[in-house]
Short mmCIF file of C-alpha atoms in Angstrom, two decimals:
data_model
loop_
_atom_site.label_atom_id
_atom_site.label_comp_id
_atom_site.label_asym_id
_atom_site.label_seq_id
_atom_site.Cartn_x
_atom_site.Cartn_y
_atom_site.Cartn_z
CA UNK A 1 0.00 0.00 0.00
CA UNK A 2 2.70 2.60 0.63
CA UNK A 3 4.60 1.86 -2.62
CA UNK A 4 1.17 2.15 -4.36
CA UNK A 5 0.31 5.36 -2.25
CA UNK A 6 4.42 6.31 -3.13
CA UNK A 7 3.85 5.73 -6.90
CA UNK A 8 0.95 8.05 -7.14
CA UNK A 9 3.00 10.30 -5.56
CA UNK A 10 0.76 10.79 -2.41
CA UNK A 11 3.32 8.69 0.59
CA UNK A 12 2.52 8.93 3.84
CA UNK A 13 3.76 11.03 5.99
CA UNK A 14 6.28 10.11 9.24
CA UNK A 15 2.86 11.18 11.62
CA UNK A 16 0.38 9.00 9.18
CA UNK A 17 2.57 6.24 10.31
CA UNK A 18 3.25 6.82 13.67
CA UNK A 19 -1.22 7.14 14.01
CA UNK A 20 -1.75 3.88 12.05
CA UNK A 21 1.10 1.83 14.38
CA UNK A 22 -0.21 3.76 17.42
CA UNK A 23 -3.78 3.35 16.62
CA UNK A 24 -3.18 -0.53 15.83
CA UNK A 25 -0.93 -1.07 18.98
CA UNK A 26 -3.72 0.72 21.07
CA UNK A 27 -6.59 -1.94 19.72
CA UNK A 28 -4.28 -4.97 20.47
CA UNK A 29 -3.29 -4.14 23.41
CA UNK A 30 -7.13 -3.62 24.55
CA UNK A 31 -8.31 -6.76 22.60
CA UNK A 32 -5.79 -8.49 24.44
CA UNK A 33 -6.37 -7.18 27.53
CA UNK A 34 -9.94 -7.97 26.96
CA UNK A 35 -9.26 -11.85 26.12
CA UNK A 36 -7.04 -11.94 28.70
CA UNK A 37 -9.07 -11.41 31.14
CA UNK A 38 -11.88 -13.39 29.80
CA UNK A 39 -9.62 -16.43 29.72
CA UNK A 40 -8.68 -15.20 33.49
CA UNK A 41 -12.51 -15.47 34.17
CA UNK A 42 -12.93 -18.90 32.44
CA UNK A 43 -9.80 -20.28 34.39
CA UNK A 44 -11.10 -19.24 37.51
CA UNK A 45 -14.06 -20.43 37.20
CA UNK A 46 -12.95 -23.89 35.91
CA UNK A 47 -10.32 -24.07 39.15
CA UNK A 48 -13.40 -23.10 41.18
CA UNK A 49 -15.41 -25.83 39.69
CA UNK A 50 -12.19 -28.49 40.38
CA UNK A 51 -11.84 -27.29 44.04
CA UNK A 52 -15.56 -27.58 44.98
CA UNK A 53 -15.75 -31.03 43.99
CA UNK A 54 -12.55 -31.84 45.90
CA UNK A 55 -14.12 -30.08 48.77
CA UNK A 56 -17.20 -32.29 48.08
CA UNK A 57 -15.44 -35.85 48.08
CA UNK A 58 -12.93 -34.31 51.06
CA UNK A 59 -15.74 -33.42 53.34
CA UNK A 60 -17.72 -36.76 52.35
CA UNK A 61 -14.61 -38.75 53.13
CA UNK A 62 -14.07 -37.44 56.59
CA UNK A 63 -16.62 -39.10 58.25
CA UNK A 64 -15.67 -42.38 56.74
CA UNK A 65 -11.46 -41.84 57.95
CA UNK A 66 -13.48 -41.15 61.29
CA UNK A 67 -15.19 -44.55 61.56
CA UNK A 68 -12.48 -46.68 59.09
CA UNK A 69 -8.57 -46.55 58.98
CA UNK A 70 -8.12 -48.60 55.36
CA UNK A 71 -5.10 -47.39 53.61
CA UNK A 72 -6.40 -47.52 50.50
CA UNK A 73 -9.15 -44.40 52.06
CA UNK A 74 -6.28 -42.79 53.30
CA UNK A 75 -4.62 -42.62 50.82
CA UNK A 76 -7.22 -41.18 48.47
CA UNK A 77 -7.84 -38.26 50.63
CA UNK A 78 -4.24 -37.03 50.93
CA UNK A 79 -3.68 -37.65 46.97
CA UNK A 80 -7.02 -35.46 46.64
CA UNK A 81 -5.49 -33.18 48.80
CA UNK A 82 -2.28 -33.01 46.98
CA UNK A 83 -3.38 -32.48 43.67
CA UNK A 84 -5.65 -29.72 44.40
CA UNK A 85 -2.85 -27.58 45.76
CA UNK A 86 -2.26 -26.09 42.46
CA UNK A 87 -5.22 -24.97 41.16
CA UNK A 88 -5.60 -23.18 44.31
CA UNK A 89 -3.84 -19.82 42.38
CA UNK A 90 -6.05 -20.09 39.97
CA UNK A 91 -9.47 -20.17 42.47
CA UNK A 92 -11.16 -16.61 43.04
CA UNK A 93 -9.85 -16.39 46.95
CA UNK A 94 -13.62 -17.44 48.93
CA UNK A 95 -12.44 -20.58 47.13
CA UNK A 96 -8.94 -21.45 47.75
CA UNK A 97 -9.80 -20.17 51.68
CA UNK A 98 -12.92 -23.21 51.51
CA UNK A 99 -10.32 -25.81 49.94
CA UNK A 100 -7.07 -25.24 52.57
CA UNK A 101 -9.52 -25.25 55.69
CA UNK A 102 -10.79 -28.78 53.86
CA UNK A 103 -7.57 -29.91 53.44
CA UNK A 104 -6.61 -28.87 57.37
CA UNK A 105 -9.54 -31.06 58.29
CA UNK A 106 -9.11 -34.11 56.43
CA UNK A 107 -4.79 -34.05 57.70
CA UNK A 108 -6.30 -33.25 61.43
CA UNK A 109 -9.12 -36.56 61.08
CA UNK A 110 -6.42 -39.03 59.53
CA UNK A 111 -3.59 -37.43 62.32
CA UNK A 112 -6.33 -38.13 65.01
CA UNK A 113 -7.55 -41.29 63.71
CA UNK A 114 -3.97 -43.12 63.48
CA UNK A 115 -2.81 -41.41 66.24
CA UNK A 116 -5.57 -42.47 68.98
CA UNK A 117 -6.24 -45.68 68.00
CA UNK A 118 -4.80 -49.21 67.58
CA UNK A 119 -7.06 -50.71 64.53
CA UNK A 120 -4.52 -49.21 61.79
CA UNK A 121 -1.26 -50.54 63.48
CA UNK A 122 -3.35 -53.98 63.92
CA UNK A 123 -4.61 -54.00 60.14
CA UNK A 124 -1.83 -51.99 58.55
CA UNK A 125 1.69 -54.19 57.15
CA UNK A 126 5.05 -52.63 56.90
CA UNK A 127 4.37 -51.28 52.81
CA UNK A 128 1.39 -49.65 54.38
CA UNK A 129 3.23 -47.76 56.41
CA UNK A 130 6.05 -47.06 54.13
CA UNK A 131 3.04 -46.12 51.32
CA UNK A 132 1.56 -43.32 53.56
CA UNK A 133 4.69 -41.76 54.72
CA UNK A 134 5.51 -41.28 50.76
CA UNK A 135 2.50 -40.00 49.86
CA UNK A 136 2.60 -37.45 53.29
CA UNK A 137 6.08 -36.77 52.23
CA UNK A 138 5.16 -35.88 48.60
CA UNK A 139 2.24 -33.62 50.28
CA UNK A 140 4.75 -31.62 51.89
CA UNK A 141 6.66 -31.12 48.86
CA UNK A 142 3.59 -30.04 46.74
CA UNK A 143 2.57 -27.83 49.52
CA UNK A 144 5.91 -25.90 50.22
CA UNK A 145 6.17 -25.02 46.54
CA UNK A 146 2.82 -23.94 46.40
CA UNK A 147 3.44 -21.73 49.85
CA UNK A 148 6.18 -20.01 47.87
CA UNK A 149 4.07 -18.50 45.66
CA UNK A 150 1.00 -17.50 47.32
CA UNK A 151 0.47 -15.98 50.36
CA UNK A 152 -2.85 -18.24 51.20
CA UNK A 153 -1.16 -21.37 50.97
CA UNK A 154 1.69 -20.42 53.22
CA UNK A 155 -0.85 -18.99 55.80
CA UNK A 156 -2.36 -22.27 56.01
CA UNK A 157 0.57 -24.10 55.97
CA UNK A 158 1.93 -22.09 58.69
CA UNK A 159 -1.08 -22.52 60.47
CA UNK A 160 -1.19 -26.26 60.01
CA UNK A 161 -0.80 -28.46 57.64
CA UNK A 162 2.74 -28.06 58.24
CA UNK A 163 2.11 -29.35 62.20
CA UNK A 164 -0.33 -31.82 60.99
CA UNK A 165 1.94 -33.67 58.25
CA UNK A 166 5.00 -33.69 60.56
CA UNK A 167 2.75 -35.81 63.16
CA UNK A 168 1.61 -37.99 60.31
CA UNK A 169 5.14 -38.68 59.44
CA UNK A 170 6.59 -39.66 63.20
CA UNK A 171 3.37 -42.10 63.11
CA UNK A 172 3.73 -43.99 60.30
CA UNK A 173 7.54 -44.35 61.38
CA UNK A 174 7.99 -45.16 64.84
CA UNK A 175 6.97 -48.20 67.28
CA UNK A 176 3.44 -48.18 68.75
CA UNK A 177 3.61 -45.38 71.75
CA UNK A 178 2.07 -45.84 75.43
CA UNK A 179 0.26 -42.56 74.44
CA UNK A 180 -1.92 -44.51 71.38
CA UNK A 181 -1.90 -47.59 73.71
CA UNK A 182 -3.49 -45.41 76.49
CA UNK A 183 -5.99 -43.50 74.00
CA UNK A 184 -7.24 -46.30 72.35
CA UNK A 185 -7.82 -48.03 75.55
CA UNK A 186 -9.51 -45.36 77.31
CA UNK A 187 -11.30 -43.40 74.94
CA UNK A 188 -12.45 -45.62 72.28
CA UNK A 189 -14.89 -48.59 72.20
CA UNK A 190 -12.42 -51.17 73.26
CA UNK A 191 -12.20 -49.74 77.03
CA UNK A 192 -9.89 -51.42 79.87
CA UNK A 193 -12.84 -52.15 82.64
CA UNK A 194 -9.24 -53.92 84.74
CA UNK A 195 -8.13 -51.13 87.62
CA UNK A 196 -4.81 -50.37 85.98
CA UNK A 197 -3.32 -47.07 87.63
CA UNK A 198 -3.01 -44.76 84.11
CA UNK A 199 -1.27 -41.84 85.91
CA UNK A 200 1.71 -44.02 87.32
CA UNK A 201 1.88 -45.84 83.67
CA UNK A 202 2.10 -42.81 82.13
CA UNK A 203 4.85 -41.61 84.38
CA UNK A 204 6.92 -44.20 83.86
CA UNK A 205 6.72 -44.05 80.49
CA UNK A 206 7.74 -40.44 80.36
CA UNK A 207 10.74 -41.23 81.49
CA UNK A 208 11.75 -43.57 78.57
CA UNK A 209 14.20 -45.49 80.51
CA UNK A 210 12.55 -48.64 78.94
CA UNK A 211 10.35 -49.64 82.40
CA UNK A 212 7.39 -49.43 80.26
CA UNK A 213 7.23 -50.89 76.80
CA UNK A 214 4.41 -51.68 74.25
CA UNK A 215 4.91 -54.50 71.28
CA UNK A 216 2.67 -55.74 69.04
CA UNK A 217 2.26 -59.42 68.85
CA UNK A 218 0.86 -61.83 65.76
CA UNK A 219 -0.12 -64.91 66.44
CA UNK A 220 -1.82 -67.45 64.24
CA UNK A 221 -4.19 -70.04 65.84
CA UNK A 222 -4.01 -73.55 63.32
CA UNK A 223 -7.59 -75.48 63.94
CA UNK A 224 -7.49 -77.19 66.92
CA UNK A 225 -4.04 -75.37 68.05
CA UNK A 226 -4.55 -74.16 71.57
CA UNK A 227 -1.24 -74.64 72.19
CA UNK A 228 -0.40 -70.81 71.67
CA UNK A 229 -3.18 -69.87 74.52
CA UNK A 230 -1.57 -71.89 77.18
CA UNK A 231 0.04 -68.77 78.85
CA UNK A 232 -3.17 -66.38 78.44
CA UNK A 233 -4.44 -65.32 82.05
CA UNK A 234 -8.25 -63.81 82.20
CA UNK A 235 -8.44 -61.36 85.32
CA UNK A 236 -11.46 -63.49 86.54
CA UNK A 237 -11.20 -66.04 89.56
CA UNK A 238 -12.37 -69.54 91.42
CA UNK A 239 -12.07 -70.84 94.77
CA UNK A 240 -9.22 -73.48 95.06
CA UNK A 241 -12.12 -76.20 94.63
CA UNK A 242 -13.24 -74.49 91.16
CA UNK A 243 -17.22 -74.48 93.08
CA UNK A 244 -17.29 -71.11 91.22
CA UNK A 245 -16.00 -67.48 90.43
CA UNK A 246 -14.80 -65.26 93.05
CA UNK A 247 -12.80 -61.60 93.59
CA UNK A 248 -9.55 -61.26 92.96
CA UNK A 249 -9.31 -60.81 96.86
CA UNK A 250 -10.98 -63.93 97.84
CA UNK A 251 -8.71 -65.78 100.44
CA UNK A 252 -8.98 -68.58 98.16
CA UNK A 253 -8.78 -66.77 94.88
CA UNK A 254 -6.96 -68.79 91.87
CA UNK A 255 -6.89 -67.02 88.16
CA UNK A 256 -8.48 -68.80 85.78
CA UNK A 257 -6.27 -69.74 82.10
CA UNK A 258 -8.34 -68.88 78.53
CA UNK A 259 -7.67 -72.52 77.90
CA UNK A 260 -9.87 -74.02 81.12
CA UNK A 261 -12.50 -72.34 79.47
CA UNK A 262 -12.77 -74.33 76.37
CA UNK A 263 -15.06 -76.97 77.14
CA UNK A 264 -16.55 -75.54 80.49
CA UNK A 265 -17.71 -72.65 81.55
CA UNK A 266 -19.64 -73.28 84.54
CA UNK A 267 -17.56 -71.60 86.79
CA UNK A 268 -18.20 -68.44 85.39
CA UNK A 269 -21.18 -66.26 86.04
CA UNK A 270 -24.03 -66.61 84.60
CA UNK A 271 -24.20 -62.91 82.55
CA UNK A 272 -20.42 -63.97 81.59
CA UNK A 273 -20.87 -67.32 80.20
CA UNK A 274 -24.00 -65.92 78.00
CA UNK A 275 -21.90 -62.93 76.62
CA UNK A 276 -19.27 -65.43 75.95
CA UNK A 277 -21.84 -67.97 73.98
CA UNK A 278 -23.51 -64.93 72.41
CA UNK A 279 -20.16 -63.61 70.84
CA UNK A 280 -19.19 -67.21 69.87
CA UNK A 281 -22.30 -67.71 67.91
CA UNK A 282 -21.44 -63.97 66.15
CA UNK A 283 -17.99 -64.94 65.16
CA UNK A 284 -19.52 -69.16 64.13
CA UNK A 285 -21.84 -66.65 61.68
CA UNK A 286 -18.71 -64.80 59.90
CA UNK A 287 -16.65 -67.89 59.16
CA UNK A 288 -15.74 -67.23 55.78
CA UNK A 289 -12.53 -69.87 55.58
CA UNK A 290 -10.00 -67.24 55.95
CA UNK A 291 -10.68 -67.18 60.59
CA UNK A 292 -11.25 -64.39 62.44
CA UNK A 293 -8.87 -61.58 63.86
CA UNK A 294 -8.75 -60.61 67.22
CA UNK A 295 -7.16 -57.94 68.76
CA UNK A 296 -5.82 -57.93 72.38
CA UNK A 297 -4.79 -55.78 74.83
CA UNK A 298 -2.59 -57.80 77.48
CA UNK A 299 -0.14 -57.26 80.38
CA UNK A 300 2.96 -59.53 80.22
CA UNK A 301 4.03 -61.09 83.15
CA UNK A 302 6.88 -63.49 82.09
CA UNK A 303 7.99 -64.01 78.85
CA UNK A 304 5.90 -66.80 78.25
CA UNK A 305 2.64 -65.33 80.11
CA UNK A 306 0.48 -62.34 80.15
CA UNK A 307 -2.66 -60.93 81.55
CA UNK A 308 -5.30 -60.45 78.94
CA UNK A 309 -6.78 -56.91 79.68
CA UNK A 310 -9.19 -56.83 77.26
CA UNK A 311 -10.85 -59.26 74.95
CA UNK A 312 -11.18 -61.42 77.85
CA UNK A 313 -14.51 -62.55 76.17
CA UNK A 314 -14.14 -62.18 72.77
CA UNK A 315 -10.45 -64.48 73.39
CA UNK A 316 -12.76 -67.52 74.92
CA UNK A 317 -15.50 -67.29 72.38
CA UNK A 318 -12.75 -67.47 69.96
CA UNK A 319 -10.84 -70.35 71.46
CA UNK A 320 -13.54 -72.54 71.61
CA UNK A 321 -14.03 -71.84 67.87
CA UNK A 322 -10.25 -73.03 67.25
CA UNK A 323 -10.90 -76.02 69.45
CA UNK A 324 -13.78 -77.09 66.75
CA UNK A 325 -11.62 -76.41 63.80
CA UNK A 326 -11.71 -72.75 63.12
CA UNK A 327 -8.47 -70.95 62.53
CA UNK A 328 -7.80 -67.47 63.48
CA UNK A 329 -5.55 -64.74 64.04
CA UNK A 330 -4.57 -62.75 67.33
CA UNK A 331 -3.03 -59.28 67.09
CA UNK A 332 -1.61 -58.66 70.64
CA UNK A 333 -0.52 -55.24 71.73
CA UNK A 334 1.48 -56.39 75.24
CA UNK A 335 2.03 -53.99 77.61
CA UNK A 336 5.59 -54.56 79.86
CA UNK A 337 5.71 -52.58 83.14
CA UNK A 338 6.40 -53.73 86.72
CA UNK A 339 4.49 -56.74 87.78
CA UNK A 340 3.28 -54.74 90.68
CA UNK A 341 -0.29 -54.78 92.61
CA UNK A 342 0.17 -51.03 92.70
CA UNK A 343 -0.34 -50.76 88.99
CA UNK A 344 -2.74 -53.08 88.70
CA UNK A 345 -4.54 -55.22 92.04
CA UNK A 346 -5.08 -58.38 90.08
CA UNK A 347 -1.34 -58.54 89.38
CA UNK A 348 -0.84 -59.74 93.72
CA UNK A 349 -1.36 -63.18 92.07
CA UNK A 350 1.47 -63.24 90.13
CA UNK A 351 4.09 -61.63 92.83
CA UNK A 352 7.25 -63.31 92.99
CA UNK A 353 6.77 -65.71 90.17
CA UNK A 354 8.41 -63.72 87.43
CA UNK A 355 11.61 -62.36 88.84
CA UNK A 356 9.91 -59.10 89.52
CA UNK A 357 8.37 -57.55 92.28
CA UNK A 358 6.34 -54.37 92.82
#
């Protein structure tokens, strides 16, 4: 155009160009501006749309990681988690303030959850573990980039989920603790109903000078094999002549083995022996070939012996299963402390028989 405009002899002049590049660099800039910030809108409202259905399975999935501790579950949630980290930039701010409070909440349930009770260290194996403390780890990582580069995210990771993932960490790497022992004991539905002193447990374990010590146990019960219940102790009593159960401060008091209670359990009282038949029949019901787990909460008192302080029930039903052919499983969490009647009355039975006195 300007050779045709120069031909003619009519070029344009140095201010006819500098209006027609101004003029042109004016409407792209505002064109672009104006996509720009159309594209910003659609963005925003796609991250919004990604984050509120994250919020949606998150807040669905808490009450589940409140009543189950599968690994599969947990792991689900912290991936969710995770990946919505970085669309929260993108969110209009309402939004990424809903989804980091979420994510605070699901890390505080699953931090709770593993660290109060016993079912995941009972049901979990060692890749479990290792699984969850990669996928926290990588969690971390996501979220400390992410904290770099907006001020939201480092609030709330500041706040939290920095505190929160740390704890999840130190759980899914060291042994079982007194503290979850005493928790899960004390607080959830499997409840100690034996006298144990708490306050002097605790205590001792404070000092971590090894007086007090927790271990989980596996055992598996063959059909038939009672073998492996021979050194089980139930905190319940007879009279020397077994005529029928008495306190543990009966002059004439004599604990009573898991095994005596196999093929008799008439020395028992009467509300005992029908909770005892009534969970027996439950467990005969879910026989599926593969047995039955049990989990145990015990006290030891040799190395070969222990005080069974809860599942005292659920352990006969279940032995009298075995001795008809059913196999099972027993997940034992064995508490070591001083054999002393201090900590625990019942224990003034076993004084002097295990090396160690209270």
């Amino acid at each position: 155009m300007d050779l045709f405009l120069w031909w003619r002899g009519e070029p344009w002049s140095w201010s006819d160009w500098a209006s027609s590049f101004g003029l042109g660099a004016v409407t792209t800039m505002v064109v672009g501006m104006l996509l720009a910030r159309r594209q910003g809108n659609i963005q925003e409202a796609l991250a919004d749309l990604e984050l509120t259905e994250k919020v949606a399975y998150l807040t669905f999935s808490v009450s589940q990681l409140r009543d189950a501790s599968a690994p599969e579950l947990t792991y689900r949630a912290l991936y969710d988690c995770r990946a919505g980290l970085s669309l929260v930039p993108l969110a209009r701010r309402p939004m990424q303030e809903e989804y980091l409070r979420t994510v605070s909440r699901v890390l505080e349930t699953i931090t709770d959850g593993l660290g109060s009770s016993l079912r995941s260290h009972a049901q979990w194996t060692h890749d479990d573990w290792f699984n969850l403390c990669t996928v926290v780890a990588t969690l971390r990582e996501t979220a400390v980039f992410h904290a770099k580069r907006s001020k939201i995210v480092a609030a709330h990771w500041a706040d939290g989920i920095d505190t929160t993932t740390q704890k999840l960490l130190r759980i899914g790497t060291a042994p079982v603790s007194f503290e979850v022992f005493h928790a899960h004991f004390t607080e959830g539905a499997d409840r100690i109903r034996t006298t144990l002193d708490w306050q002097a447990l605790s205590e001792m374990a404070l000092r971590d000078d090894g007086t007090v010590r927790l271990s989980m146990i596996s055992t598996d019960l063959a059909p038939y094999g009672l073998a492996a219940l021979g050194g089980y102790h139930t905190p319940w009593y007879r009279d020397a002549s077994a005529a029928g159960e008495v306190e543990y401060d009966h002059q004439e008091a004599v604990p009573i083995r898991h095994t005596e209670l196999v093929t008799d359990l008439s020395v028992l009282q009467g509300d005992r022996r029908l909770r005892i038949e009534a969970l027996r029949d439950q467990y005969a019901t879910r026989l599926d070939g593969q047995g039955i787990s049990l989990v145990l909460a015990t006290y030891a008192l040799d190395p070969g012996r222990a005080l069974v302080l809860d599942g005292n029930h659920r352990l006969t039903a279940l032995a009298q299963l075995v001795a008809k052919g059913c196999p099972a499983r027993l997940i034992e969490f064995r508490l070591t402390a001083p054999v002393s009647s201090a900590i625990l009355p019942d224990l003034v039975h076993y004084l002097g028989q295990t090396g160690r006195t209270g």
